[in-house]
Amino acid sequence: MIHQVNVSGRRVLTFPAVHPCESISPSTLLNSLIELAQSICAYKSHFFSSNKRNAHETIRQVQNVLILLEDIRVGLSDVPDSFVLGLSELHLAFQKIHFLLEDCTCEDARLWMLMKSDRVANQFRVLIRAISTGLDVLPHETVGVSSEVKELVELAMRQARKARFEVDPDDKRVINDVFRILGRFKDGVDPDRNEKQQVLYYLGIKNWSECNKEIKFLDTEIGTEYLNEEKRRELSLLSSLMGLLSYCRCVMFDLVDTKANQQVNQWSTKMLNGVSPDDFRCPISLEIMKDPVTLSSGHTYDRASILKWFRAGNSTCPKTGERLKNKELVSNLALKRIIQDWSVENGVCIGEESSHKNLDITRTVLAGSMAAEGAVKLLANFLAGRLVDGTSEEKNKAAYEIRLLTKTSIFSRSCLVEVGCIPSLLNLLSSKDSSTQENAIAALLNLSKHQKSKSIIVGNGGLELIIDVLKKGLKVEARNHAAATLFYIASIEEYRKLIGEIPEAIPALVEMVRDGTNRGKKNALVAIFGLLMHPGNHWKVLAAGTVPLLVDLLSSSNRQEIVTNSLAVLATIAEKVEGTLAIIRHGALNVIVRILDDSTSRAGKEYCVSLLLALCINGGAYVVALLAKSPSLMGSLYSLLSEGTSRASKKASALIRVLHEFYERSSSGALAPVLPQERSVHVW
C-alpha cells in the first residue's frame, strides 16, 4: 500500500511490529509495555487533522490498560511466567497502535491520511480487539489488584469487543469536498476559493511550507507506487491530490515561508559534506545503490545485485559469508533518502550507466489522472499571467513555483512551455534582484530539458542572456544553473555551433571549471563535453586552456564525479591529434594510468581506457612506449575484460592488442618512437 517515508524509515500504514523474544523476562516485558503505553497516552495532546475520535478512543482504552499494568508492577515484585503470553500480545498491539498514531499526527501526510480514513478506522478496530485478546489471556485475576482496577479492565474488554470504529462524520464531509474539487479540476474549472480554503483549514495546512511538505510526501508515494508495476491502484488518487495541493500552494499562499526548510536543508548539507560516494556503494557491484535493501545479516546491498547473487544459487551474505536465516529483503528507506539527497547535491556523472529506466521521471510524461491534468493546466495559465502582469514579488514567486513544478515533472514542463512562460522567464534574467534571477534561470534549466523549449529559448535571444548570467550572475547558484542550461541546449547540433560562435561562451565555462564550486565545475564540464560534439568547437576548447586545467583536476580533485567528467572531456579532446599533443605535453599519462588502477567508478575506468586508446592512436609509438613501461597497466586492462562495461571491455581489448603488438615489434628491434609533429594550433 501507500506509505510515508518518515524519520525512522517506516512508511505510512505499515506496522513492522516485532514480537518480544521468548527468552525475555516477564518483569522486563512489563516495564517495556508500560513505557510503550505511556508513549501512546502522550499522543492525547497531539494534533489530529483527521481520525480524531477513533484516535482518542484508542488512547482512552490504552490508558485503562496502563492503570492495570502499573497496578501489577506495584503488586508483584516478581512477575510470573504465566503473564508472558498476555503481555506479549499486548506489546505487539501497542507497537502497532503507536505506529498508527504516529501516522495520524504526521505533519506531511495529512491529506493522504484523511483520504484513507476508512482504512485507518478499520485498523483502529482491529487493534482494539487485539488488546481485548491480550487481556483475555492475561491472568490478572491471580494478581492482587484492586477491585476497582479489575472492574475498569473488564469494562475496557467489553467496550473493546463492542467498539464500532467508523469514519468521523466531519472527515466524511471534507472527503466529499475534496472529491468535488477534484471533479471541477477534471472538468477544467477553477474550484471555489473558499472551498479549497476550508479543506486546507480543516487539515491544519496554514502556510506555503506546510503545503509543500504534503506535496513532497505525495510525490514520494507516487514514485514508490509506480515502481510496483503489479499494484498501481492508488496512482490516480495520489496524482489528483498532488495536483490539488500544487495548485493550492501556488494560488492560495502568497508568501513562501522557507526559513524552516532552509534550516533543514542546511542540516542536510552539513551531513552530506561528511559522506563519501564510497559510503553508498553496493559491496557487490561497487556502484552507487539505487534501491538499497538490508539482509537478515544487517548488511545492505543494491536490490538488483543481491537478487542476482541469490539467483546464482547463493544463500550467504556476500560480505560476511554467513548463511542467511532467510532471503527477505528490507528496503533501507533512510539510506535511500540520503543517497537521493546526495545525488541532488552532487549530480550524476556523464556517461554513468544505469541498470534500469529512470521511472521517477518517465512516469511524469502524463499527469496521472484527469483531475491532475486539469489542475496543472489551470496552474500553468495562472503562472503565465503572473509572469506578465504581476508585481516584482509575484513574478519572483511565479518563477520559483515554475522552478519547483518543472524539476521532476515532464507534463508540467510541457504545459508551461505551451502557455508561453519562456519569454517572460528570459526577461527576468536581467533582473537586479538576485533571487528573481536565480529562480528564473533555474526554471529555464528545467524547461530546457523539454524538446520544444530549446528553439524557443534560442529564438528569443536566450543564448546571450544565459551566457551573461554564466559570466556575471548575481549569485553563484545562478551561474551554476546557467552552465547546466547550456548543456541541455547543446544537445541540438545547430545550437552547439551557435553557442561556440559566441566568443565569451567557452572561456566562461572554462573559467567556471577553474574557479567554480564543485557543482559549478560539474555543470561546466558537462556543458563543454556537449559542445565538443560539434567538431568546430574543438580548437576553441583547446585555445581556452582546458587541457592543463583538466590534467590538474585529475590530480587535485577529491570528487569522483568531477574526475570522471574531466576524463570524459579529455577523451573527447584526444580524438583529434591536436588534443592528443596537448594532453601528452602536460604529462597526463601517468595520472590517467593511476586513476585506471585505483578508481571504483566503472564510467571513470571506461573513460580512462577510451582516453589511453585515443592517445595511442593519435600519438603513435611514442605514447605506446610510455604506456608499456607501466607495470600495472596490463593487469587493470585484463580486469576490465571481465568486470567492465561492454564498451570498456572492447576498448580494453583493443588497447591490449596495441600493447602486445608493441612488445612484439620491440623484441624485433623495429621501433622508432617519435612524438607526432604538432600542428599549427594554439593549444595552451
XYZ file of C-alpha atoms in Angstrom:
684
model
C 0.000 0.000 0.000
C 0.931 3.636 0.098
C 3.137 4.707 2.900
C 5.188 7.600 4.079
C 8.910 7.673 4.491
C 9.383 9.136 7.962
C 12.390 9.814 10.139
C 12.675 6.173 11.218
C 12.453 4.893 7.640
C 8.998 3.376 8.190
C 6.257 4.114 5.705
C 2.744 5.201 6.489
C 0.213 2.482 7.258
C 2.779 -0.240 7.675
C 3.207 -1.754 11.105
C 6.568 -3.512 11.408
C 5.918 -4.641 14.998
C 8.318 -7.183 16.487
C 7.097 -9.957 18.774
C 9.025 -9.926 22.072
C 11.617 -12.701 22.132
C 10.733 -15.854 24.025
C 13.629 -15.526 26.467
C 12.625 -12.076 27.741
C 11.901 -11.913 31.462
C 8.298 -11.077 32.453
C 9.423 -8.084 34.520
C 11.414 -6.611 31.649
C 8.490 -7.155 29.293
C 6.080 -5.497 31.731
C 8.326 -2.441 32.121
C 8.706 -2.122 28.359
C 4.948 -2.414 27.909
C 4.291 0.319 30.466
C 6.767 2.640 28.726
C 5.095 1.949 25.388
C 1.630 2.612 26.856
C 2.838 5.890 28.358
C 4.214 6.900 24.965
C 0.818 6.156 23.395
C -1.013 8.181 26.054
C 1.261 11.154 25.331
C -0.437 11.417 21.913
C -3.524 12.727 23.695
C -2.114 16.254 23.435
C -1.128 15.944 19.760
C -2.998 17.499 16.848
C -5.040 15.052 14.778
C -6.048 16.563 11.456
C -8.367 13.606 10.844
C -9.435 10.395 12.584
C -9.665 12.306 15.890
C -12.473 10.326 17.541
C -11.007 6.909 16.823
C -7.545 8.011 17.937
C -8.774 9.487 21.231
C -10.959 6.459 21.959
C -7.981 4.164 21.389
C -5.803 6.285 23.669
C -8.516 6.122 26.363
C -8.588 2.333 26.165
C -4.799 2.150 26.439
C -4.940 4.449 29.499
C -7.270 1.943 31.183
C -4.885 -0.916 30.448
C -1.983 1.199 31.701
C -3.676 1.501 35.105
C -3.826 -2.300 35.292
C -0.219 -2.723 34.235
C 1.058 -0.229 36.781
C -1.034 -1.921 39.488
C 0.503 -5.271 38.554
C 4.016 -3.818 38.737
C 3.350 -2.375 42.193
C 1.650 -5.530 43.500
C 4.207 -8.019 42.226
C 7.926 -7.891 42.905
C 8.403 -10.826 40.546
C 6.028 -11.189 37.580
C 5.176 -14.887 36.981
C 5.948 -16.598 33.657
C 2.236 -17.133 33.066
C 1.979 -13.436 32.239
C 4.367 -13.579 29.285
C 1.829 -14.634 26.641
C -0.723 -11.936 27.519
C 1.932 -9.232 27.905
C 3.489 -10.216 24.553
C 0.132 -9.914 22.762
C -0.447 -6.519 24.339
C 3.068 -5.399 23.450
C 2.553 -6.337 19.799
C -0.794 -4.496 19.666
C 0.640 -1.430 21.416
C 3.513 -1.218 18.929
C 1.057 -1.120 16.043
C -1.133 1.446 17.804
C 1.924 3.632 18.329
C 2.749 3.395 14.611
C -0.832 4.242 13.661
C -0.979 7.275 15.976
C 2.363 8.418 14.570
C 0.845 8.264 11.088
C -2.315 10.114 12.141
C -0.244 13.006 13.515
C 2.321 13.036 10.709
C 2.738 16.625 9.512
C 3.314 15.868 5.843
C 0.670 13.174 5.251
C -2.470 14.917 6.493
C -4.425 14.887 3.247
C -3.483 11.294 2.492
C -4.468 10.094 5.977
C -7.799 11.894 5.592
C -8.489 10.178 2.282
C -7.577 6.785 3.808
C -9.854 7.340 6.837
C -11.879 4.207 6.164
C -8.777 2.029 6.269
C -7.481 3.864 9.343
C -10.777 3.356 11.188
C -10.684 -0.350 10.374
C -7.112 -0.580 11.644
C -8.088 1.038 14.957
C -10.926 -1.500 15.237
C -8.580 -4.436 14.650
C -6.007 -3.199 17.171
C -8.525 -2.513 19.921
C -9.788 -6.065 19.569
C -6.201 -7.282 19.721
C -5.941 -5.532 23.094
C -9.060 -7.378 24.218
C -7.468 -10.680 23.158
C -4.325 -9.853 25.106
C -6.316 -9.056 28.229
C -8.262 -12.305 27.846
C -5.091 -14.398 28.140
C -3.594 -12.247 30.883
C -4.249 -13.972 34.245
C -4.855 -10.720 36.084
C -7.306 -12.470 38.454
C -4.339 -14.174 40.119
C -2.762 -10.823 40.903
C -3.719 -8.772 43.921
C -5.037 -5.749 42.039
C -7.835 -3.631 43.433
C -11.446 -4.444 42.626
C -11.806 -1.012 41.024
C -8.992 -1.802 38.594
C -10.480 -5.216 37.795
C -13.848 -3.604 37.057
C -12.155 -1.000 34.883
C -10.342 -3.693 32.893
C -13.473 -5.785 32.476
C -15.300 -2.687 31.268
C -12.473 -1.960 28.840
C -12.663 -5.526 27.486
C -16.419 -5.298 26.974
C -16.107 -1.931 25.262
C -13.287 -3.206 23.042
C -15.432 -6.105 21.855
C -18.381 -3.839 21.105
C -16.490 -0.797 19.823
C -17.527 0.402 16.377
C -14.755 2.481 14.906
C -16.220 4.390 11.995
C -15.070 7.324 9.905
C -15.688 10.626 11.678
C -18.675 12.478 10.107
C -16.579 15.643 9.765
C -13.918 13.641 7.950
C -16.560 12.264 5.585
C -17.780 15.767 4.822
C -14.293 17.064 3.969
C -13.504 13.949 1.916
C -16.601 14.706 -0.166
C -15.396 18.305 -0.537
C -12.035 17.054 -1.824
C -13.674 14.810 -4.412
C -15.922 17.685 -5.501
C -12.862 19.928 -6.016
C -11.112 17.162 -7.983
C -14.209 16.848 -10.157
C -14.001 20.539 -11.016
C -10.336 20.186 -11.962
C -11.267 17.239 -14.166
C -13.785 19.472 -15.961
C -11.178 22.222 -16.398
C -12.994 24.559 -13.990
C -11.251 26.571 -11.268
C -12.798 25.392 -7.950
C -14.257 27.870 -5.498
C -11.506 29.503 -3.430
C -13.477 29.240 -0.193
C -13.983 25.521 -0.700
C -10.248 24.948 -1.134
C -9.565 27.192 1.848
C -11.901 25.176 4.070
C -10.169 21.909 3.203
C -6.759 23.387 3.998
C -8.055 24.884 7.254
C -9.578 21.580 8.341
C -6.263 19.797 7.787
C -4.284 22.499 9.562
C -2.312 23.421 6.443
C -1.797 27.087 7.250
C 1.142 28.185 5.102
C 3.201 27.532 1.975
C 5.826 25.312 3.625
C 3.232 23.009 5.202
C 1.533 22.625 1.831
C 4.900 21.942 0.208
C 5.615 19.162 2.719
C 2.391 17.459 1.705
C 3.347 17.714 -1.968
C 6.775 16.189 -1.341
C 5.172 13.318 0.543
C 2.710 12.609 -2.268
C 5.454 12.818 -4.896
C 7.489 10.224 -2.996
C 4.465 7.970 -2.696
C 3.692 8.248 -6.415
C 7.257 7.258 -7.263
C 7.127 4.296 -4.908
C 3.734 3.173 -6.168
C 4.894 3.440 -9.775
C 7.835 1.127 -9.106
C 5.397 -1.570 -8.047
C 4.225 -2.480 -11.534
C 1.784 -5.123 -10.284
C -0.042 -2.801 -7.881
C -0.653 0.716 -9.090
C -4.146 1.061 -7.653
C -3.508 4.324 -5.861
C -1.698 6.220 -8.636
C -4.743 8.092 -9.897
C -5.834 9.327 -6.457
C -2.288 10.240 -5.439
C -1.762 12.193 -8.661
C -5.074 14.009 -8.239
C -4.266 15.007 -4.669
C -0.824 16.216 -5.704
C -2.388 18.325 -8.452
C -4.799 19.833 -5.925
C -2.079 20.718 -3.419
C 0.291 22.033 -6.101
C -2.468 24.352 -7.264
C -3.187 25.438 -3.675
C 0.480 26.066 -2.935
C 0.801 28.433 -5.891
C -2.582 30.144 -5.746
C -3.628 30.117 -2.090
C -0.375 31.185 -0.410
C 1.248 34.481 -1.358
C 4.256 34.169 0.932
C 6.927 31.492 0.542
C 7.985 30.825 4.133
C 11.123 28.764 3.571
C 13.051 29.509 6.790
C 12.222 26.148 8.352
C 13.044 24.391 5.096
C 16.326 26.271 4.843
C 17.305 25.099 8.332
C 16.581 21.501 7.345
C 18.497 21.942 4.082
C 21.470 23.445 5.946
C 21.484 20.476 8.317
C 21.210 18.091 5.369
C 24.056 19.844 3.540
C 26.304 19.642 6.617
C 25.515 15.948 6.949
C 26.193 15.282 3.269
C 29.514 17.125 3.461
C 30.730 14.379 5.774
C 29.969 11.478 3.459
C 31.774 9.985 0.507
C 30.287 8.273 -2.560
C 32.017 5.121 -1.319
C 29.563 5.067 1.602
C 26.752 4.498 -0.885
C 28.335 1.767 -2.992
C 26.945 -1.738 -3.173
C 29.593 -4.213 -1.906
C 28.777 -6.464 -4.882
C 28.635 -4.104 -7.875
C 30.689 -1.241 -6.354
C 28.148 1.150 -7.925
C 26.060 3.764 -6.119
C 22.995 1.931 -4.814
C 19.695 2.847 -6.456
C 17.454 0.655 -4.294
C 19.333 -0.296 -1.084
C 17.964 -3.302 0.807
C 19.134 -4.876 4.053
C 19.537 -8.627 4.673
C 18.983 -10.501 7.917
C 22.759 -10.254 8.440
C 22.377 -6.485 8.799
C 24.379 -5.652 5.662
C 22.981 -3.525 2.838
C 23.184 -4.143 -0.921
C 21.586 -2.811 -4.075
C 18.421 -4.827 -4.754
C 19.379 -5.802 -8.319
C 22.825 -7.025 -7.230
C 21.691 -9.145 -4.287
C 18.856 -10.696 -6.297
C 21.402 -11.673 -8.958
C 23.520 -13.178 -6.155
C 20.572 -15.235 -4.932
C 19.621 -16.352 -8.456
C 23.138 -17.712 -8.843
C 22.325 -20.203 -6.074
C 23.982 -18.397 -3.159
C 22.331 -18.323 0.264
C 25.020 -16.484 2.222
C 25.754 -12.839 2.961
C 28.291 -11.729 0.302
C 30.161 -9.523 2.764
C 30.494 -11.853 5.754
C 29.934 -15.277 4.212
C 27.477 -16.234 6.948
C 24.477 -18.357 5.990
C 21.329 -16.259 5.956
C 18.340 -17.227 8.097
C 16.104 -16.099 5.233
C 16.337 -14.222 1.957
C 13.948 -11.463 2.960
C 14.935 -8.020 1.627
C 14.014 -4.999 3.739
C 14.113 -1.657 1.915
C 16.590 0.678 3.591
C 14.472 3.787 3.073
C 16.555 6.048 5.295
C 19.708 5.285 3.296
C 17.807 5.615 0.022
C 16.681 9.117 1.009
C 20.249 10.117 1.958
C 21.541 8.803 -1.392
C 18.818 10.752 -3.206
C 19.773 13.937 -1.321
C 23.440 13.330 -2.110
C 22.612 12.755 -5.792
C 20.707 16.051 -5.951
C 23.582 17.829 -4.214
C 26.277 16.375 -6.463
C 24.549 15.479 -9.714
C 25.152 12.389 -11.849
C 28.366 11.741 -13.750
C 28.036 11.926 -17.527
C 28.247 8.556 -19.177
C 27.397 6.640 -15.996
C 25.307 3.642 -16.953
C 22.004 2.940 -15.253
C 20.752 -0.568 -14.629
C 17.136 0.409 -15.119
C 14.998 3.129 -16.623
C 14.563 6.226 -14.545
C 10.945 5.621 -13.664
C 10.905 8.560 -11.266
C 10.927 10.910 -14.276
C 9.410 8.908 -17.129
C 6.254 8.373 -15.105
C 5.634 12.129 -15.254
C 5.096 12.232 -19.025
C 1.394 12.038 -18.192
C -0.353 13.837 -15.358
C -1.505 10.605 -13.725
C -5.218 11.443 -13.685
C -7.742 13.695 -15.404
C -8.050 15.821 -12.274
C -4.271 16.259 -12.024
C -4.114 17.194 -15.719
C -6.798 19.840 -15.266
C -5.136 21.249 -12.145
C -1.726 21.588 -13.812
C -3.166 23.234 -16.929
C -5.093 25.778 -14.851
C -1.999 26.397 -12.763
C 0.200 26.904 -15.858
C -2.142 29.610 -17.119
C -2.196 31.260 -13.710
C 1.620 31.368 -13.501
C 1.983 32.628 -17.085
C -0.336 35.505 -16.217
C 1.632 36.324 -13.077
C 4.896 36.461 -15.046
C 3.371 39.070 -17.356
C 1.099 41.171 -15.139
C 2.306 40.516 -11.584
C 4.269 42.744 -9.253
C 8.011 42.152 -8.865
C 7.338 39.938 -5.849
C 4.637 38.000 -7.691
C 6.895 37.454 -10.704
C 9.639 36.149 -8.429
C 7.235 33.746 -6.714
C 5.845 32.607 -10.080
C 9.379 31.853 -11.295
C 10.056 29.946 -8.082
C 6.858 27.910 -8.434
C 7.739 27.082 -12.058
C 11.194 26.062 -10.866
C 9.635 23.594 -8.409
C 6.909 22.301 -10.715
C 9.310 21.547 -13.565
C 12.053 19.941 -11.529
C 10.735 16.394 -11.884
C 7.554 16.650 -13.980
C 7.681 16.294 -17.744
C 3.958 17.052 -18.005
C 4.352 20.316 -16.062
C 7.206 21.340 -18.364
C 5.042 20.692 -21.385
C 2.124 22.747 -20.038
C 4.323 25.692 -19.046
C 6.099 25.726 -22.411
C 2.755 25.637 -24.231
C 1.345 28.658 -22.338
C 4.408 30.758 -23.240
C 6.337 31.094 -19.991
C 9.813 31.015 -21.549
C 9.996 34.568 -22.988
C 8.833 36.013 -19.658
C 11.434 33.995 -17.756
C 14.170 35.159 -20.150
C 13.178 38.757 -19.380
C 13.718 38.068 -15.670
C 17.354 37.077 -16.276
C 18.188 40.783 -16.440
C 16.609 41.425 -13.033
C 18.703 43.264 -10.449
C 17.147 41.100 -7.750
C 19.407 38.088 -7.166
C 16.562 35.819 -6.031
C 14.454 36.585 -9.108
C 17.388 35.989 -11.443
C 18.253 32.685 -9.760
C 14.663 31.410 -9.833
C 14.281 32.399 -13.494
C 17.455 30.662 -14.664
C 16.662 27.580 -12.541
C 13.191 27.427 -14.108
C 14.717 27.775 -17.584
C 17.177 24.998 -16.767
C 14.294 22.638 -16.016
C 12.309 23.770 -19.027
C 15.340 23.386 -21.317
C 15.008 19.620 -20.846
C 11.764 19.776 -22.845
C 12.305 19.273 -26.565
C 10.224 22.251 -27.748
C 11.797 24.705 -25.314
C 15.274 24.846 -26.863
C 14.154 26.514 -30.082
C 12.007 28.969 -28.100
C 14.944 29.922 -25.892
C 17.280 30.398 -28.869
C 14.621 32.148 -30.945
C 14.034 34.716 -28.201
C 17.713 35.641 -27.848
C 18.161 33.412 -24.839
C 21.720 32.228 -25.524
C 23.292 35.640 -24.970
C 21.189 36.215 -21.832
C 22.131 32.825 -20.371
C 25.835 33.340 -21.114
C 25.618 36.765 -19.466
C 24.277 35.065 -16.317
C 27.059 32.463 -16.632
C 29.659 35.238 -16.584
C 28.113 37.832 -14.290
C 25.241 36.167 -12.447
C 24.349 37.856 -9.139
C 24.608 34.559 -7.255
C 26.917 31.604 -7.735
C 23.855 29.341 -7.886
C 22.537 31.321 -10.858
C 25.872 30.929 -12.673
C 25.829 27.173 -11.982
C 22.305 26.870 -13.397
C 23.330 28.816 -16.492
C 26.125 26.340 -17.244
C 23.746 23.396 -16.893
C 21.192 25.103 -19.147
C 23.808 25.423 -21.895
C 24.447 21.689 -21.617
C 20.811 20.862 -22.402
C 20.577 23.392 -25.222
C 23.797 21.952 -26.675
C 22.054 18.626 -27.199
C 20.963 20.066 -30.570
C 23.788 20.147 -33.152
C 22.725 23.500 -34.582
C 22.799 25.113 -31.143
C 26.214 23.648 -30.254
C 27.549 25.567 -33.202
C 25.731 28.776 -32.199
C 26.995 28.594 -28.619
C 30.553 28.008 -29.818
C 30.314 31.071 -32.061
C 29.633 33.334 -29.072
C 33.182 34.421 -28.089
C 32.540 34.501 -24.335
C 30.789 31.110 -24.043
C 33.595 28.537 -23.904
C 36.075 30.758 -21.956
C 33.338 31.399 -19.367
C 32.740 27.677 -18.959
C 36.471 27.012 -18.600
C 36.689 29.756 -16.003
C 33.896 28.046 -14.034
C 35.816 24.749 -14.165
C 38.805 26.608 -12.734
C 37.158 28.758 -10.058
C 33.617 27.479 -9.553
C 32.045 25.417 -6.806
C 32.007 21.640 -7.139
C 28.550 21.774 -8.652
C 29.648 24.595 -10.947
C 32.673 22.601 -12.098
C 30.458 19.605 -12.874
C 27.927 21.674 -14.800
C 30.624 23.447 -16.797
C 32.373 20.166 -17.609
C 29.229 18.520 -18.969
C 28.476 21.665 -20.988
C 31.965 21.584 -22.530
C 31.502 17.861 -23.180
C 28.312 18.631 -25.090
C 29.883 21.447 -27.101
C 32.733 19.162 -28.174
C 30.194 17.091 -30.118
C 30.485 19.849 -32.747
C 33.904 19.472 -34.469
C 34.298 23.220 -34.895
C 34.408 23.726 -31.138
C 37.487 21.534 -30.564
C 40.119 24.170 -31.250
C 38.153 26.725 -29.219
C 38.139 24.429 -26.200
C 41.876 23.854 -26.596
C 42.593 27.559 -27.040
C 40.739 28.338 -23.802
C 43.372 26.401 -21.826
C 41.138 23.456 -20.994
C 43.733 20.669 -21.134
C 46.216 21.842 -18.452
C 43.291 22.738 -16.219
C 41.729 19.282 -16.512
C 45.020 17.457 -16.075
C 45.488 19.389 -12.844
C 41.941 18.476 -11.741
C 42.696 14.782 -12.250
C 45.424 15.046 -9.625
C 43.913 17.584 -7.244
C 40.176 16.896 -7.098
C 38.805 14.517 -4.475
C 35.355 14.495 -6.111
C 34.930 11.360 -8.166
C 32.242 12.816 -10.413
C 34.498 15.751 -11.312
C 37.394 13.417 -12.094
C 35.111 11.230 -14.242
C 33.704 14.206 -16.125
C 37.220 15.586 -16.672
C 38.247 12.237 -18.148
C 35.198 12.305 -20.426
C 36.142 15.727 -21.780
C 39.803 14.757 -22.226
C 38.799 11.541 -24.007
C 36.798 13.594 -26.499
C 39.625 16.117 -26.922
C 42.083 13.259 -27.534
C 40.124 12.145 -30.590
C 41.918 14.913 -32.513
C 45.696 14.937 -32.985
C 45.969 18.473 -31.583
C 44.165 17.348 -28.449
C 46.429 14.319 -28.078
C 49.524 16.526 -28.323
C 48.243 18.911 -25.671
C 47.411 16.072 -23.264
C 50.783 14.358 -23.762
C 52.767 17.565 -23.319
C 51.087 18.218 -19.976
C 52.202 14.860 -18.574
C 48.776 13.272 -18.160
C 49.672 9.638 -18.980
C 50.836 8.568 -15.521
C 47.878 10.274 -13.878
C 45.417 8.503 -16.189
C 47.014 5.104 -15.557
C 46.893 5.687 -11.791
C 43.189 6.551 -11.954
C 42.546 3.424 -14.023
C 44.268 1.360 -11.324
C 42.558 2.980 -8.333
C 39.127 4.184 -9.448
C 35.991 2.345 -8.314
C 33.831 4.089 -10.933
C 33.013 1.943 -13.946
C 32.403 5.080 -16.013
C 35.719 6.525 -14.856
C 37.584 3.382 -15.876
C 35.851 3.374 -19.251
C 36.875 6.967 -19.951
C 40.443 6.168 -18.879
C 40.650 3.344 -21.413
C 38.986 5.458 -24.125
C 41.447 8.251 -23.446
C 44.505 5.975 -23.460
C 43.369 4.276 -26.662
C 42.842 7.624 -28.411
C 46.278 8.806 -27.248
C 47.864 5.634 -28.664
C 46.070 6.008 -31.988
C 46.983 9.673 -32.424
C 50.264 9.628 -30.510
C 51.656 6.518 -32.139
C 54.611 4.511 -30.907
C 55.811 7.327 -28.664
C 52.730 7.046 -26.422
C 52.631 3.254 -26.601
C 56.261 3.104 -25.484
C 55.485 5.249 -22.462
C 52.467 3.110 -21.529
C 54.441 -0.101 -21.932
C 56.655 0.997 -19.036
C 53.701 0.925 -16.597
C 53.863 -2.341 -14.601
C 50.209 -2.192 -13.506
C 48.512 -1.225 -16.770
C 48.073 -4.694 -18.280
C 46.534 -6.033 -15.059
C 43.986 -3.227 -14.966
C 43.113 -3.774 -18.629
C 42.623 -7.520 -18.195
C 40.360 -6.951 -15.180
C 38.177 -4.709 -17.345
C 37.657 -7.560 -19.806
C 35.547 -9.357 -17.206
C 34.426 -6.612 -14.822
C 33.974 -3.534 -17.010
C 31.071 -2.344 -19.129
C 30.737 -3.840 -22.613
C 32.221 -0.692 -24.156
C 35.090 -0.616 -21.646
C 35.791 -4.290 -22.326
C 36.004 -3.713 -26.101
C 38.311 -0.731 -25.706
C 40.469 -2.541 -23.142
C 40.786 -5.445 -25.603
C 41.838 -3.047 -28.369
C 44.425 -1.384 -26.124
C 45.804 -4.773 -25.067
C 46.300 -5.666 -28.743
C 48.141 -2.383 -29.317
C 50.467 -3.096 -26.395
C 51.080 -6.690 -27.492
C 51.956 -5.529 -30.995
C 54.363 -3.039 -29.439
C 56.063 -5.766 -27.389
C 56.412 -7.939 -30.495
C 57.938 -5.140 -32.568
C 60.118 -4.096 -29.644
C 61.619 -7.559 -29.402
C 62.422 -7.467 -33.155
C 64.018 -4.016 -32.858
C 61.576 -2.396 -35.307
C 60.693 0.616 -33.163
C 61.278 4.297 -33.588
C 59.020 6.039 -31.070
C 58.751 9.640 -32.133
C 56.287 12.178 -30.819
C 53.975 13.268 -33.694
C 54.564 16.736 -35.043
C 52.371 19.374 -33.529
C 50.015 21.152 -35.911
C 49.832 24.910 -36.052
C 47.058 25.308 -33.493
C 47.370 27.342 -30.334
C 46.516 24.739 -27.665
C 47.568 26.432 -24.435
